[in-house]
Amino acid sequence: MTDTKVFLLDGGSLVLDGYHVFWNRGPGGEVRFPVYSILIEHRDGRFLIDTGYDYDHVMKVLPFEKPIQSKEQTIPGALALLGLAPKDVGVVVNSHFHFDHVGGNKFFPHAKKICHRDEIAQAITPQPFEVLGYSDLSFSKQAADARNASQQLLAGTSADNSTFEGVTGDIELAKGVTLIFTPGHAIGHYSLLVEFSNRKPILFTIDASYTQKSLETLCQASFHVDPVQGVASMRRLKQLAEQHGAELMYSHDMENYKTYRTGTEFYG
Ligand SMILES: [Zn+2]
C-alpha cells in the first residue's frame, strides 16, 4: 500500500482590501494572498481539490485583484514540476465554484468531477452580490450557456467533459480523504480532511476561513451567501481539528502559506 501524500500546487497570488478579507473588521489596505490547489496521491488514484484561477479571466473581469502568476503557477506548470500532466489526475473536486478555485478545470476534460449538488445551480443563478465570485464559468459549458453570460465574461474554452457528480453532506472520497460540508462562504462549500498513516491529519479550511486569524476571531471574509452559516462552519472546523488532532491549513493566508510545503515538497 502506498501512503497518502499531499502536494500543494502553488497558483500565484491576488489582492483584496483588508475589509474584504476580514469582514467588517479590517484593517483596510491591500492584502496580497496566495491561491493554491491540493493534489492528493492516494492508493486509489490522484485527486485534485480545486484548480486555481485563470490569469486571463482575472485580468479581464477582476483586474483590481492584481494577479501575479508565473508559468509554474498555472495548473499544468505546477503539475510539471512534479513530473505530472493533467491526464495523470483522475478526479477533480471543486470546493466551490468561485473563480479562484475553478480556473484550471478546463485542463481536465478526462477527469471525473465532483462538487456539492447545490453549487452548479448557484453558479448559474448567483445572488447579485455573488456575481464576481461566480464569474468564471469555463468549468462548464452548460453552466455558461445557462447563465447566458456574455463572451466578455468568459475566458478560455469550456471543458469538453463538464458533467459533475453532485454530492451532499460530509463525504469520504477515498479512505482518509473526507470532504467536510462547511456552507456559508458559498452555498455548497467544502473543506477537506486528509488522514495519513505516519503524521497527524490536515484539515484544510479552504474558504470557510481564509486565514488563521479569521478562524481565531470567527471573522469570515466579506464574500458569503450566509454569514450565520459561515460562523457555524468555522466553529465546526475548530471542533473537528480538536477532535482529530489535526493541523489546520488556510486557503488565503500569506503569512502561513510561506511556511507550507509547495513544489516537490509534500505532506505524508
Ligand atoms: Zn478562494
PDB file of C-alpha atoms and ligand atoms in Angstrom:
ATOM      1  CA  MET A   1       0.000   0.000   0.000  1.00  0.00           C
ATOM      2  CA  THR A   2       1.237   3.472  -0.832  1.00  0.00           C
ATOM      3  CA  ASP A   3       0.940   6.057   1.861  1.00  0.00           C
ATOM      4  CA  THR A   4      -1.146   9.111   1.101  1.00  0.00           C
ATOM      5  CA  LYS A   5       0.838  12.161   0.032  1.00  0.00           C
ATOM      6  CA  VAL A   6      -0.418  15.737  -0.268  1.00  0.00           C
ATOM      7  CA  PHE A   7       1.177  18.269  -2.597  1.00  0.00           C
ATOM      8  CA  LEU A   8       0.178  21.930  -2.657  1.00  0.00           C
ATOM      9  CA  LEU A   9       0.137  23.351  -6.183  1.00  0.00           C
ATOM     10  CA  ASP A  10       1.114  26.993  -5.959  1.00  0.00           C
ATOM     11  CA  GLY A  11      -1.303  29.035  -8.084  1.00  0.00           C
ATOM     12  CA  GLY A  12       0.083  32.551  -7.701  1.00  0.00           C
ATOM     13  CA  SER A  13      -1.498  35.375  -5.739  1.00  0.00           C
ATOM     14  CA  LEU A  14      -4.232  38.018  -5.782  1.00  0.00           C
ATOM     15  CA  VAL A  15      -5.036  41.201  -3.897  1.00  0.00           C
ATOM     16  CA  LEU A  16      -8.080  42.179  -1.821  1.00  0.00           C
ATOM     17  CA  ASP A  17      -8.798  45.003   0.567  1.00  0.00           C
ATOM     18  CA  GLY A  18      -8.371  44.065   4.210  1.00  0.00           C
ATOM     19  CA  TYR A  19     -12.052  44.755   4.859  1.00  0.00           C
ATOM     20  CA  HIS A  20     -12.916  42.004   2.376  1.00  0.00           C
ATOM     21  CA  VAL A  21     -10.521  39.537   3.965  1.00  0.00           C
ATOM     22  CA  PHE A  22     -11.749  40.405   7.477  1.00  0.00           C
ATOM     23  CA  TRP A  23     -15.391  41.371   7.068  1.00  0.00           C
ATOM     24  CA  ASN A  24     -16.402  44.494   8.997  1.00  0.00           C
ATOM     25  CA  ARG A  25     -13.168  44.304  10.959  1.00  0.00           C
ATOM     26  CA  GLY A  26     -10.265  45.108   8.669  1.00  0.00           C
ATOM     27  CA  PRO A  27      -7.879  46.889   8.882  1.00  0.00           C
ATOM     28  CA  GLY A  28      -8.240  48.158   5.325  1.00  0.00           C
ATOM     29  CA  GLY A  29      -5.492  48.345   2.750  1.00  0.00           C
ATOM     30  CA  GLU A  30      -4.131  45.949   0.166  1.00  0.00           C
ATOM     31  CA  VAL A  31      -3.669  42.377   1.271  1.00  0.00           C
ATOM     32  CA  ARG A  32      -1.860  40.048  -1.150  1.00  0.00           C
ATOM     33  CA  PHE A  33      -2.862  36.457  -0.601  1.00  0.00           C
ATOM     34  CA  PRO A  34      -1.920  33.063  -2.072  1.00  0.00           C
ATOM     35  CA  VAL A  35      -4.075  30.757  -4.175  1.00  0.00           C
ATOM     36  CA  TYR A  36      -3.242  27.067  -4.302  1.00  0.00           C
ATOM     37  CA  SER A  37      -4.726  23.694  -5.194  1.00  0.00           C
ATOM     38  CA  ILE A  38      -4.381  20.429  -3.296  1.00  0.00           C
ATOM     39  CA  LEU A  39      -3.125  17.284  -5.043  1.00  0.00           C
ATOM     40  CA  ILE A  40      -3.654  14.041  -3.140  1.00  0.00           C
ATOM     41  CA  GLU A  41      -1.742  10.935  -4.143  1.00  0.00           C
ATOM     42  CA  HIS A  42      -3.756   8.068  -2.763  1.00  0.00           C
ATOM     43  CA  ARG A  43      -3.615   4.332  -3.380  1.00  0.00           C
ATOM     44  CA  ASP A  44      -6.994   4.751  -5.132  1.00  0.00           C
ATOM     45  CA  GLY A  45      -5.606   7.379  -7.512  1.00  0.00           C
ATOM     46  CA  ARG A  46      -4.814  11.083  -7.782  1.00  0.00           C
ATOM     47  CA  PHE A  47      -7.375  13.576  -6.512  1.00  0.00           C
ATOM     48  CA  LEU A  48      -7.111  17.301  -7.208  1.00  0.00           C
ATOM     49  CA  ILE A  49      -9.037  19.666  -4.956  1.00  0.00           C
ATOM     50  CA  ASP A  50      -9.600  22.987  -6.766  1.00  0.00           C
ATOM     51  CA  THR A  51      -7.773  24.315  -9.807  1.00  0.00           C
ATOM     52  CA  GLY A  52      -6.790  27.913  -9.012  1.00  0.00           C
ATOM     53  CA  TYR A  53      -7.578  30.972 -11.114  1.00  0.00           C
ATOM     54  CA  ASP A  54      -7.191  31.688 -14.800  1.00  0.00           C
ATOM     55  CA  TYR A  55      -4.887  34.691 -15.241  1.00  0.00           C
ATOM     56  CA  ASP A  56      -6.623  35.984 -18.386  1.00  0.00           C
ATOM     57  CA  HIS A  57     -10.028  35.735 -16.753  1.00  0.00           C
ATOM     58  CA  VAL A  58      -8.907  37.770 -13.755  1.00  0.00           C
ATOM     59  CA  MET A  59      -7.248  40.400 -15.967  1.00  0.00           C
ATOM     60  CA  LYS A  60     -10.444  40.690 -17.992  1.00  0.00           C
ATOM     61  CA  VAL A  61     -13.054  40.605 -15.239  1.00  0.00           C
ATOM     62  CA  LEU A  62     -11.328  41.422 -11.923  1.00  0.00           C
ATOM     63  CA  PRO A  63      -8.065  43.223 -12.820  1.00  0.00           C
ATOM     64  CA  PHE A  64      -8.260  45.104  -9.498  1.00  0.00           C
ATOM     65  CA  GLU A  65      -7.250  41.841  -7.806  1.00  0.00           C
ATOM     66  CA  LYS A  66      -3.803  42.335  -9.423  1.00  0.00           C
ATOM     67  CA  PRO A  67      -2.977  38.709 -10.260  1.00  0.00           C
ATOM     68  CA  ILE A  68       0.627  37.541 -10.195  1.00  0.00           C
ATOM     69  CA  GLN A  69       1.064  34.081 -11.703  1.00  0.00           C
ATOM     70  CA  SER A  70       4.151  32.593 -13.334  1.00  0.00           C
ATOM     71  CA  LYS A  71       4.081  29.712 -15.787  1.00  0.00           C
ATOM     72  CA  GLU A  72       4.995  27.322 -12.949  1.00  0.00           C
ATOM     73  CA  GLN A  73       1.965  28.621 -11.066  1.00  0.00           C
ATOM     74  CA  THR A  74      -0.545  27.544 -13.700  1.00  0.00           C
ATOM     75  CA  ILE A  75      -2.052  24.093 -13.120  1.00  0.00           C
ATOM     76  CA  PRO A  76      -0.097  22.426 -15.962  1.00  0.00           C
ATOM     77  CA  GLY A  77       3.061  24.244 -14.817  1.00  0.00           C
ATOM     78  CA  ALA A  78       2.675  23.204 -11.175  1.00  0.00           C
ATOM     79  CA  LEU A  79       1.974  19.593 -12.180  1.00  0.00           C
ATOM     80  CA  ALA A  80       5.000  19.600 -14.498  1.00  0.00           C
ATOM     81  CA  LEU A  81       7.238  20.416 -11.504  1.00  0.00           C
ATOM     82  CA  LEU A  82       6.137  17.015 -10.150  1.00  0.00           C
ATOM     83  CA  GLY A  83       6.697  15.277 -13.471  1.00  0.00           C
ATOM     84  CA  LEU A  84       2.931  15.060 -13.990  1.00  0.00           C
ATOM     85  CA  ALA A  85       0.432  16.228 -16.580  1.00  0.00           C
ATOM     86  CA  PRO A  86      -3.299  16.917 -16.190  1.00  0.00           C
ATOM     87  CA  LYS A  87      -4.066  13.497 -17.706  1.00  0.00           C
ATOM     88  CA  ASP A  88      -2.449  11.878 -14.645  1.00  0.00           C
ATOM     89  CA  VAL A  89      -5.214  13.230 -12.393  1.00  0.00           C
ATOM     90  CA  GLY A  90      -8.289  11.012 -12.232  1.00  0.00           C
ATOM     91  CA  VAL A  91     -10.663  13.017 -10.054  1.00  0.00           C
ATOM     92  CA  VAL A  92     -11.165  16.792  -9.781  1.00  0.00           C
ATOM     93  CA  VAL A  93     -13.156  18.165  -6.859  1.00  0.00           C
ATOM     94  CA  ASN A  94     -14.203  21.809  -6.645  1.00  0.00           C
ATOM     95  CA  SER A  95     -14.622  23.042  -3.067  1.00  0.00           C
ATOM     96  CA  HIS A  96     -16.986  25.624  -4.587  1.00  0.00           C
ATOM     97  CA  PHE A  97     -17.208  27.418  -7.926  1.00  0.00           C
ATOM     98  CA  HIS A  98     -15.679  30.818  -7.169  1.00  0.00           C
ATOM     99  CA  PHE A  99     -13.281  31.880  -9.930  1.00  0.00           C
ATOM    100  CA  ASP A 100     -10.108  31.316  -7.884  1.00  0.00           C
ATOM    101  CA  HIS A 101     -10.998  27.635  -7.385  1.00  0.00           C
ATOM    102  CA  VAL A 102     -12.137  26.577 -10.888  1.00  0.00           C
ATOM    103  CA  GLY A 103      -9.837  28.370 -13.348  1.00  0.00           C
ATOM    104  CA  GLY A 104      -7.889  25.271 -14.351  1.00  0.00           C
ATOM    105  CA  ASN A 105     -10.822  22.851 -14.678  1.00  0.00           C
ATOM    106  CA  LYS A 106     -10.588  23.171 -18.450  1.00  0.00           C
ATOM    107  CA  PHE A 107      -7.343  21.139 -18.385  1.00  0.00           C
ATOM    108  CA  PHE A 108      -9.175  18.046 -17.099  1.00  0.00           C
ATOM    109  CA  PRO A 109     -11.760  17.047 -19.706  1.00  0.00           C
ATOM    110  CA  HIS A 110     -10.991  13.373 -18.963  1.00  0.00           C
ATOM    111  CA  ALA A 111     -11.347  13.536 -15.178  1.00  0.00           C
ATOM    112  CA  LYS A 112     -14.277  12.604 -13.029  1.00  0.00           C
ATOM    113  CA  LYS A 113     -15.665  15.831 -11.473  1.00  0.00           C
ATOM    114  CA  ILE A 114     -17.243  16.195  -8.061  1.00  0.00           C
ATOM    115  CA  CYS A 115     -18.883  19.195  -6.377  1.00  0.00           C
ATOM    116  CA  HIS A 116     -21.666  19.900  -3.931  1.00  0.00           C
ATOM    117  CA  ARG A 117     -25.015  19.381  -5.594  1.00  0.00           C
ATOM    118  CA  ASP A 118     -26.145  22.977  -4.989  1.00  0.00           C
ATOM    119  CA  GLU A 119     -23.073  24.747  -6.381  1.00  0.00           C
ATOM    120  CA  ILE A 120     -23.882  24.466 -10.089  1.00  0.00           C
ATOM    121  CA  ALA A 121     -27.337  25.995  -9.718  1.00  0.00           C
ATOM    122  CA  GLN A 122     -25.826  28.775  -7.604  1.00  0.00           C
ATOM    123  CA  ALA A 123     -23.116  29.460 -10.191  1.00  0.00           C
ATOM    124  CA  ILE A 124     -25.797  29.739 -12.861  1.00  0.00           C
ATOM    125  CA  THR A 125     -28.083  31.946 -10.783  1.00  0.00           C
ATOM    126  CA  PRO A 126     -25.943  33.594  -8.123  1.00  0.00           C
ATOM    127  CA  GLN A 127     -27.189  36.227  -5.719  1.00  0.00           C
ATOM    128  CA  PRO A 128     -26.438  39.727  -7.091  1.00  0.00           C
ATOM    129  CA  PHE A 129     -23.538  40.109  -4.649  1.00  0.00           C
ATOM    130  CA  GLU A 130     -22.026  36.787  -5.771  1.00  0.00           C
ATOM    131  CA  VAL A 131     -21.724  37.552  -9.488  1.00  0.00           C
ATOM    132  CA  LEU A 132     -17.987  38.318  -9.470  1.00  0.00           C
ATOM    133  CA  GLY A 133     -17.252  35.284  -7.326  1.00  0.00           C
ATOM    134  CA  TYR A 134     -19.004  33.062  -9.855  1.00  0.00           C
ATOM    135  CA  SER A 135     -17.662  34.935 -12.890  1.00  0.00           C
ATOM    136  CA  ASP A 136     -15.505  32.182 -14.426  1.00  0.00           C
ATOM    137  CA  LEU A 137     -17.908  29.617 -15.856  1.00  0.00           C
ATOM    138  CA  SER A 138     -15.361  27.964 -18.147  1.00  0.00           C
ATOM    139  CA  PHE A 139     -15.648  24.872 -15.937  1.00  0.00           C
ATOM    140  CA  SER A 140     -18.997  24.022 -17.506  1.00  0.00           C
ATOM    141  CA  LYS A 141     -20.354  24.799 -20.956  1.00  0.00           C
ATOM    142  CA  GLN A 142     -23.843  24.047 -19.703  1.00  0.00           C
ATOM    143  CA  ALA A 143     -23.485  26.472 -16.812  1.00  0.00           C
ATOM    144  CA  ALA A 144     -22.138  29.172 -19.107  1.00  0.00           C
ATOM    145  CA  ASP A 145     -24.936  28.635 -21.619  1.00  0.00           C
ATOM    146  CA  ALA A 146     -27.491  28.624 -18.848  1.00  0.00           C
ATOM    147  CA  ARG A 147     -26.214  31.886 -17.465  1.00  0.00           C
ATOM    148  CA  ASN A 148     -26.271  33.256 -21.000  1.00  0.00           C
ATOM    149  CA  ALA A 149     -23.099  35.005 -19.975  1.00  0.00           C
ATOM    150  CA  SER A 150     -21.578  37.445 -22.400  1.00  0.00           C
ATOM    151  CA  GLN A 151     -18.456  36.292 -24.193  1.00  0.00           C
ATOM    152  CA  GLN A 152     -16.646  39.019 -22.353  1.00  0.00           C
ATOM    153  CA  LEU A 153     -17.178  37.276 -19.061  1.00  0.00           C
ATOM    154  CA  LEU A 154     -15.809  34.034 -20.368  1.00  0.00           C
ATOM    155  CA  ALA A 155     -12.137  33.296 -20.632  1.00  0.00           C
ATOM    156  CA  GLY A 156     -10.759  30.259 -22.342  1.00  0.00           C
ATOM    157  CA  THR A 157     -12.782  27.377 -23.628  1.00  0.00           C
ATOM    158  CA  SER A 158     -15.216  25.246 -21.760  1.00  0.00           C
ATOM    159  CA  ALA A 159     -14.216  21.776 -20.760  1.00  0.00           C
ATOM    160  CA  ASP A 160     -15.485  19.020 -23.040  1.00  0.00           C
ATOM    161  CA  ASN A 161     -16.495  16.997 -20.054  1.00  0.00           C
ATOM    162  CA  SER A 162     -18.243  19.238 -17.569  1.00  0.00           C
ATOM    163  CA  THR A 163     -20.546  16.710 -16.031  1.00  0.00           C
ATOM    164  CA  PHE A 164     -20.290  16.782 -12.261  1.00  0.00           C
ATOM    165  CA  GLU A 165     -21.278  14.235  -9.711  1.00  0.00           C
ATOM    166  CA  GLY A 166     -23.251  16.303  -7.193  1.00  0.00           C
ATOM    167  CA  VAL A 167     -22.801  15.242  -3.570  1.00  0.00           C
ATOM    168  CA  THR A 168     -24.231  16.456  -0.252  1.00  0.00           C
ATOM    169  CA  GLY A 169     -23.123  16.466   3.369  1.00  0.00           C
ATOM    170  CA  ASP A 170     -19.767  15.103   4.502  1.00  0.00           C
ATOM    171  CA  ILE A 171     -18.445  12.506   2.116  1.00  0.00           C
ATOM    172  CA  GLU A 172     -15.417  10.208   2.121  1.00  0.00           C
ATOM    173  CA  LEU A 173     -13.807  10.388  -1.336  1.00  0.00           C
ATOM    174  CA  ALA A 174     -11.334   7.656  -0.530  1.00  0.00           C
ATOM    175  CA  LYS A 175     -10.083   6.130   2.709  1.00  0.00           C
ATOM    176  CA  GLY A 176      -8.876   9.007   4.896  1.00  0.00           C
ATOM    177  CA  VAL A 177      -9.872  11.731   2.414  1.00  0.00           C
ATOM    178  CA  THR A 178     -13.094  13.399   3.533  1.00  0.00           C
ATOM    179  CA  LEU A 179     -14.967  16.408   2.222  1.00  0.00           C
ATOM    180  CA  ILE A 180     -16.443  18.349   5.139  1.00  0.00           C
ATOM    181  CA  PHE A 181     -19.576  20.331   4.318  1.00  0.00           C
ATOM    182  CA  THR A 182     -18.964  23.902   5.509  1.00  0.00           C
ATOM    183  CA  PRO A 183     -21.583  26.182   3.919  1.00  0.00           C
ATOM    184  CA  GLY A 184     -21.725  29.949   4.383  1.00  0.00           C
ATOM    185  CA  HIS A 185     -18.943  31.291   2.181  1.00  0.00           C
ATOM    186  CA  ALA A 186     -20.747  29.507  -0.651  1.00  0.00           C
ATOM    187  CA  ILE A 187     -23.956  27.504  -0.608  1.00  0.00           C
ATOM    188  CA  GLY A 188     -22.179  24.212  -1.259  1.00  0.00           C
ATOM    189  CA  HIS A 189     -18.733  24.905   0.195  1.00  0.00           C
ATOM    190  CA  TYR A 190     -16.478  22.028   1.175  1.00  0.00           C
ATOM    191  CA  SER A 191     -13.465  21.911   3.462  1.00  0.00           C
ATOM    192  CA  LEU A 192     -11.139  18.892   3.360  1.00  0.00           C
ATOM    193  CA  LEU A 193      -9.762  16.491   5.955  1.00  0.00           C
ATOM    194  CA  VAL A 194      -6.839  14.267   4.963  1.00  0.00           C
ATOM    195  CA  GLU A 195      -5.608  11.497   7.245  1.00  0.00           C
ATOM    196  CA  PHE A 196      -2.211   9.824   6.942  1.00  0.00           C
ATOM    197  CA  SER A 197      -0.624   6.719   8.409  1.00  0.00           C
ATOM    198  CA  ASN A 198       2.547   8.477   9.592  1.00  0.00           C
ATOM    199  CA  ARG A 199       1.613  12.035  10.553  1.00  0.00           C
ATOM    200  CA  LYS A 200      -1.267  13.931  12.073  1.00  0.00           C
ATOM    201  CA  PRO A 201      -4.250  14.739   9.845  1.00  0.00           C
ATOM    202  CA  ILE A 202      -4.503  18.009   7.959  1.00  0.00           C
ATOM    203  CA  LEU A 203      -7.758  19.947   7.950  1.00  0.00           C
ATOM    204  CA  PHE A 204      -7.879  22.344   5.019  1.00  0.00           C
ATOM    205  CA  THR A 205     -10.432  25.010   5.863  1.00  0.00           C
ATOM    206  CA  ILE A 206     -10.459  26.227   2.259  1.00  0.00           C
ATOM    207  CA  ASP A 207     -12.557  29.410   2.076  1.00  0.00           C
ATOM    208  CA  ALA A 208     -14.590  28.756   5.219  1.00  0.00           C
ATOM    209  CA  SER A 209     -11.622  30.507   6.850  1.00  0.00           C
ATOM    210  CA  TYR A 210      -9.207  32.463   4.665  1.00  0.00           C
ATOM    211  CA  THR A 211      -6.601  32.841   7.412  1.00  0.00           C
ATOM    212  CA  GLN A 212      -5.602  31.633  10.869  1.00  0.00           C
ATOM    213  CA  LYS A 213      -6.684  34.974  12.331  1.00  0.00           C
ATOM    214  CA  SER A 214     -10.062  34.549  10.634  1.00  0.00           C
ATOM    215  CA  LEU A 215     -10.682  31.292  12.467  1.00  0.00           C
ATOM    216  CA  GLU A 216      -9.332  32.561  15.782  1.00  0.00           C
ATOM    217  CA  THR A 217     -11.634  35.590  15.668  1.00  0.00           C
ATOM    218  CA  LEU A 218     -14.512  33.848  13.830  1.00  0.00           C
ATOM    219  CA  CYS A 219     -14.196  36.657  11.277  1.00  0.00           C
ATOM    220  CA  GLN A 220     -15.086  35.412   7.830  1.00  0.00           C
ATOM    221  CA  ALA A 221     -14.392  37.097   4.502  1.00  0.00           C
ATOM    222  CA  SER A 222     -16.954  39.561   3.174  1.00  0.00           C
ATOM    223  CA  PHE A 223     -17.810  37.115   0.396  1.00  0.00           C
ATOM    224  CA  HIS A 224     -20.537  34.781   1.586  1.00  0.00           C
ATOM    225  CA  VAL A 225     -24.086  33.723   0.868  1.00  0.00           C
ATOM    226  CA  ASP A 226     -24.981  33.154   4.537  1.00  0.00           C
ATOM    227  CA  PRO A 227     -22.687  34.647   7.187  1.00  0.00           C
ATOM    228  CA  VAL A 228     -24.531  32.939  10.056  1.00  0.00           C
ATOM    229  CA  GLN A 229     -23.893  29.541   8.468  1.00  0.00           C
ATOM    230  CA  GLY A 230     -20.346  30.759   7.862  1.00  0.00           C
ATOM    231  CA  VAL A 231     -19.737  31.257  11.584  1.00  0.00           C
ATOM    232  CA  ALA A 232     -21.293  27.863  12.372  1.00  0.00           C
ATOM    233  CA  SER A 233     -18.953  26.255   9.830  1.00  0.00           C
ATOM    234  CA  MET A 234     -15.933  27.953  11.415  1.00  0.00           C
ATOM    235  CA  ARG A 235     -16.951  26.662  14.835  1.00  0.00           C
ATOM    236  CA  ARG A 236     -17.351  23.184  13.371  1.00  0.00           C
ATOM    237  CA  LEU A 237     -13.869  23.305  11.827  1.00  0.00           C
ATOM    238  CA  LYS A 238     -12.341  24.268  15.177  1.00  0.00           C
ATOM    239  CA  GLN A 239     -14.144  21.366  16.810  1.00  0.00           C
ATOM    240  CA  LEU A 240     -13.107  18.884  14.117  1.00  0.00           C
ATOM    241  CA  ALA A 241      -9.469  19.979  14.312  1.00  0.00           C
ATOM    242  CA  GLU A 242      -9.507  19.351  18.036  1.00  0.00           C
ATOM    243  CA  GLN A 243     -11.327  16.053  17.756  1.00  0.00           C
ATOM    244  CA  HIS A 244      -8.900  14.704  15.137  1.00  0.00           C
ATOM    245  CA  GLY A 245      -5.769  16.364  16.494  1.00  0.00           C
ATOM    246  CA  ALA A 246      -5.466  17.879  13.027  1.00  0.00           C
ATOM    247  CA  GLU A 247      -3.146  20.566  11.755  1.00  0.00           C
ATOM    248  CA  LEU A 248      -5.198  23.416  10.260  1.00  0.00           C
ATOM    249  CA  MET A 249      -4.241  24.886   6.912  1.00  0.00           C
ATOM    250  CA  TYR A 250      -5.854  28.005   5.480  1.00  0.00           C
ATOM    251  CA  SER A 251      -6.678  28.912   1.899  1.00  0.00           C
ATOM    252  CA  HIS A 252      -5.612  32.539   1.572  1.00  0.00           C
ATOM    253  CA  ASP A 253      -3.158  33.253   4.407  1.00  0.00           C
ATOM    254  CA  MET A 254       0.156  34.572   3.047  1.00  0.00           C
ATOM    255  CA  GLU A 255       1.992  34.525   6.351  1.00  0.00           C
ATOM    256  CA  ASN A 256       1.186  30.853   6.984  1.00  0.00           C
ATOM    257  CA  TYR A 257       1.491  29.917   3.318  1.00  0.00           C
ATOM    258  CA  LYS A 258       5.164  30.898   3.346  1.00  0.00           C
ATOM    259  CA  THR A 259       5.725  28.061   5.828  1.00  0.00           C
ATOM    260  CA  TYR A 260       3.736  25.481   3.804  1.00  0.00           C
ATOM    261  CA  ARG A 261       5.443  22.846   1.654  1.00  0.00           C
ATOM    262  CA  THR A 262       4.987  23.544  -2.048  1.00  0.00           C
ATOM    263  CA  GLY A 263       6.570  22.395  -5.301  1.00  0.00           C
ATOM    264  CA  THR A 264       8.134  18.963  -4.934  1.00  0.00           C
ATOM    265  CA  GLU A 265       7.922  19.032  -1.131  1.00  0.00           C
ATOM    266  CA  PHE A 266       4.900  17.240   0.276  1.00  0.00           C
ATOM    267  CA  TYR A 267       2.991  16.133   3.364  1.00  0.00           C
ATOM    268  CA  GLY A 268       2.773  12.436   4.143  1.00  0.00           C
TER     269      GLY A 268
HETATM  270 ZN    ZN B   1     -10.936  31.491  -2.575  1.00  0.00          ZN
END
